[in-house]
Coordinates of C-alpha atoms in Angstrom, one line a residue:
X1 CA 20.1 10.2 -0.2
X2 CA 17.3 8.6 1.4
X3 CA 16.8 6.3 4.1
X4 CA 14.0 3.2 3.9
X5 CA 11.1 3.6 6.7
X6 CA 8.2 1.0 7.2
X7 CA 4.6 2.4 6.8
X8 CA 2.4 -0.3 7.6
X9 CA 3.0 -3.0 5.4
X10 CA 4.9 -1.0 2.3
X11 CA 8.1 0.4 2.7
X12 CA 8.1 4.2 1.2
X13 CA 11.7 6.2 0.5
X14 CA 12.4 9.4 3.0
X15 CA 14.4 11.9 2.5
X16 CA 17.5 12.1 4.6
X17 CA 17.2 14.8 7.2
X18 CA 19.8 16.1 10.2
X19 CA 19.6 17.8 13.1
X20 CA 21.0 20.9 12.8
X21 CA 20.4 23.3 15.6
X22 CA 18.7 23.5 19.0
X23 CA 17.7 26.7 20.5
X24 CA 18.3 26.6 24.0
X25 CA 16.3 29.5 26.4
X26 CA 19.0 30.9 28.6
X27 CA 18.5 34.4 30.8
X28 CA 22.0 35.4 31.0
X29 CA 23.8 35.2 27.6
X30 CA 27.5 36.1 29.1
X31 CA 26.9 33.4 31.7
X32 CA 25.5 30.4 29.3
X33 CA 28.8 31.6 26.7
X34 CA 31.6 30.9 29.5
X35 CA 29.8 27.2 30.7
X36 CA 29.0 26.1 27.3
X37 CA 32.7 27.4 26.7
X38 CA 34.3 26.0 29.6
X39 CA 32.5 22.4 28.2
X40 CA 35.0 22.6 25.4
X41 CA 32.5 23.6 22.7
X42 CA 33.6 24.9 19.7
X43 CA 32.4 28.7 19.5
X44 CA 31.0 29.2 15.8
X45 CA 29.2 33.1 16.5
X46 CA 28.6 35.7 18.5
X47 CA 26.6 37.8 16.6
X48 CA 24.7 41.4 17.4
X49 CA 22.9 43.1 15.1
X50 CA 21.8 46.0 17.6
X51 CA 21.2 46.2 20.8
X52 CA 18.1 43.6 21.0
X53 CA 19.5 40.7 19.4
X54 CA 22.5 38.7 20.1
X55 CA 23.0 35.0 18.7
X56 CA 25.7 32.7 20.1
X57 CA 26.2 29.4 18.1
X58 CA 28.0 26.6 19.6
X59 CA 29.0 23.0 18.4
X60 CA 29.8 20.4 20.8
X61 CA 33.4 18.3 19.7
X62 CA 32.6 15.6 17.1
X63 CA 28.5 17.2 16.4
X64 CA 27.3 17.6 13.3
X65 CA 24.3 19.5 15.3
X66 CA 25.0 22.8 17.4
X67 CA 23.3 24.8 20.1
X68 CA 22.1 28.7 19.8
X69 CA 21.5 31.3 22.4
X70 CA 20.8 34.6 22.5
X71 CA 19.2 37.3 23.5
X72 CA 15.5 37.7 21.6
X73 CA 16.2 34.3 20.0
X74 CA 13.6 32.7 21.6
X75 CA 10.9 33.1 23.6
X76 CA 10.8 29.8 25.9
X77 CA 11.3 30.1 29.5
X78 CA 15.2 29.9 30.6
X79 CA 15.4 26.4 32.1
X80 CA 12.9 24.7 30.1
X81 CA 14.8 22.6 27.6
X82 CA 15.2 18.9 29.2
X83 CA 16.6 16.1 28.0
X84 CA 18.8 16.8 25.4
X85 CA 21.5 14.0 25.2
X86 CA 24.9 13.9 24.4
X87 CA 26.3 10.7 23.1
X88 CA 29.7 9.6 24.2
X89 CA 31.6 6.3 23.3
X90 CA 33.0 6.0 27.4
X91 CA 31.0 7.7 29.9
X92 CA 33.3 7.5 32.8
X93 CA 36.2 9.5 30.9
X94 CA 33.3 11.7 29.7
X95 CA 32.0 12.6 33.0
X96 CA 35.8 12.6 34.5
X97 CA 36.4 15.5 31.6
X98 CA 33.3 17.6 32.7
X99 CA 34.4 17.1 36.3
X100 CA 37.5 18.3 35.6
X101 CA 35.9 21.4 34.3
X102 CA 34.5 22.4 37.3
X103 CA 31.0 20.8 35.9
X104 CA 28.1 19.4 38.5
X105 CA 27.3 16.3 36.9
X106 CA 25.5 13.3 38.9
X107 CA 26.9 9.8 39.4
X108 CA 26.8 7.0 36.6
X109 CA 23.2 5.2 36.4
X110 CA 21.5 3.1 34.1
X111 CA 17.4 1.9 34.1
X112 CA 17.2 -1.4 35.5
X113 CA 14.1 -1.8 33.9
X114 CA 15.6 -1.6 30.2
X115 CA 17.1 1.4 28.2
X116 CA 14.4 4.1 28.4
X117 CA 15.7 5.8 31.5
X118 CA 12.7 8.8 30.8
X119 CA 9.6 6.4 31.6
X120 CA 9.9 5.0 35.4
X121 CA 11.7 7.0 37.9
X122 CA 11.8 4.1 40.3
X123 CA 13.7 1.8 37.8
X124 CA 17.0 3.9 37.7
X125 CA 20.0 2.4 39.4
X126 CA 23.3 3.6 40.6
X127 CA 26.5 3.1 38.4
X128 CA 26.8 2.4 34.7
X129 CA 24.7 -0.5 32.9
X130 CA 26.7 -4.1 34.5
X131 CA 26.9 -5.3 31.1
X132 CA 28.0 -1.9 29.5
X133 CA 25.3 -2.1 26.9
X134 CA 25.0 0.2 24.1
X135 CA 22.2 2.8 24.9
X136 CA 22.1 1.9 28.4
X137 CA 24.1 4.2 31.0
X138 CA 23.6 7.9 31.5
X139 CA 24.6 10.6 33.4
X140 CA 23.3 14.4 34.0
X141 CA 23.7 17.8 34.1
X142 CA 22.5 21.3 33.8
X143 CA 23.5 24.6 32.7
X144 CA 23.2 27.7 35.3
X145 CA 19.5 28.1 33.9
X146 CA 18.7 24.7 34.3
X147 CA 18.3 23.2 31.1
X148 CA 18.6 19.6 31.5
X149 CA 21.4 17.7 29.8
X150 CA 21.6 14.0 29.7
X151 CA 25.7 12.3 28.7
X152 CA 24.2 8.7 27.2
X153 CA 27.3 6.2 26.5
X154 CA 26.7 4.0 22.7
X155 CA 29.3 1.9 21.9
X156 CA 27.1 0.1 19.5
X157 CA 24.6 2.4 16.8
X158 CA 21.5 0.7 16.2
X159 CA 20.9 2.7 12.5
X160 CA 19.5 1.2 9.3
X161 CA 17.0 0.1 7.6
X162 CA 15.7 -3.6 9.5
X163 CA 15.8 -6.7 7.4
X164 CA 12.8 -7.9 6.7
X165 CA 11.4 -10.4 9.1
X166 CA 13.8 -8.9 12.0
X167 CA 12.1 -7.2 15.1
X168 CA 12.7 -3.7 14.9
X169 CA 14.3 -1.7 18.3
X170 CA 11.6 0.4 17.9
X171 CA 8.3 -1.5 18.5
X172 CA 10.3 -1.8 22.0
X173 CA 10.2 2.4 22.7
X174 CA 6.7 2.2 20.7
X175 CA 5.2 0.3 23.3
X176 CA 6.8 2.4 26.4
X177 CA 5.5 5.8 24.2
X178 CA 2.4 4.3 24.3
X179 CA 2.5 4.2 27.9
X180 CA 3.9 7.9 28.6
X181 CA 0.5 9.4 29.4
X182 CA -0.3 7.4 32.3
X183 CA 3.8 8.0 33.4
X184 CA 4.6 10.8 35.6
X185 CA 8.0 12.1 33.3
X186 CA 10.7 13.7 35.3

């Protein structure tokens, strides 16, 4: 299967691909199984081979994509994976469920600016987006390491090719990613 993607002015086939994993740097591999296990997460492996290498494989509930950890499975600083966003269809009962689960997770916001809560520090506001737009309220957490996750509420997907003559979303983000060098990123 193949989706359709605009290359200048011809439109080119390209190939369907998926996210599948995302190696996540931890420093305590007992630790980072019981959170991502408290989360809910489905456990798929915890493998050794000997005594140097240890893989643990979750899968968040509904993902097609899962997280690994280990120990010599990669060699990134613990804490260094940011941003990494989990899509939920209601936020509040989302964030009520990790609460519940003993999870330190800030309070609703939403960029005031628009839906690219990265770019402008200054633009994000308290409490979910006003008119619940698709895309547009978040709320965070971390692991004990730090790695930086980010609960994003769609109601709405914005997928598929664009009809011709329709504005794509995406000149929107390619003008803010043009900007990103002269933005300080949190």
């Amino acid at each position: 299967m193949s989706h359709l993607a605009a290359q200048g002015p011809s439109v080119r086939a390209v190939p369907c691909m998926t996210l599948e994993v995302v190696v996540v740097p931890v420093s305590d591999v007992d630790r980072a199984k019981r959170f991502y296990g408290n989360l809910g997460w489905r456990l798929d492996i915890d493998f050794t081979d000997d005594d140097d290498y240890r893989v643990i494989q979750f899968t968040p509930p509904g993902s097609n994509c899962s997280i690994i950890f280990g120990e010599n499975v990669s060699a990134a600083k613990p804490g260094s994976l940011k941003g990494l966003h989990l899509i939920v269809e209601d936020i509040e009962a989302a964030r009520a469920d990790l609460l519940g689960r003993g999870v330190a997770i800030s309070d609703l916001f939403h960029d005031a600016g628009g839906i690219f809560h990265h770019v402008e520090k200054g633009r994000l506001t308290s409490g979910p987006n006003p008119q619940r737009k698709s895309y547009a309220s978040y709320a965070s957490f971390s692991d004990p390491d730090d790695n930086g996750w980010i609960i994003q509420e769609v109601t709405t997907r914005l997928t598929g090719p664009v009809p011709e003559g329709d504005t794509p979303f995406t000149t929107q983000l390619a003008d803010v990613a043009g900007r990103l060098p002269s933005l300080v990123l949190g």
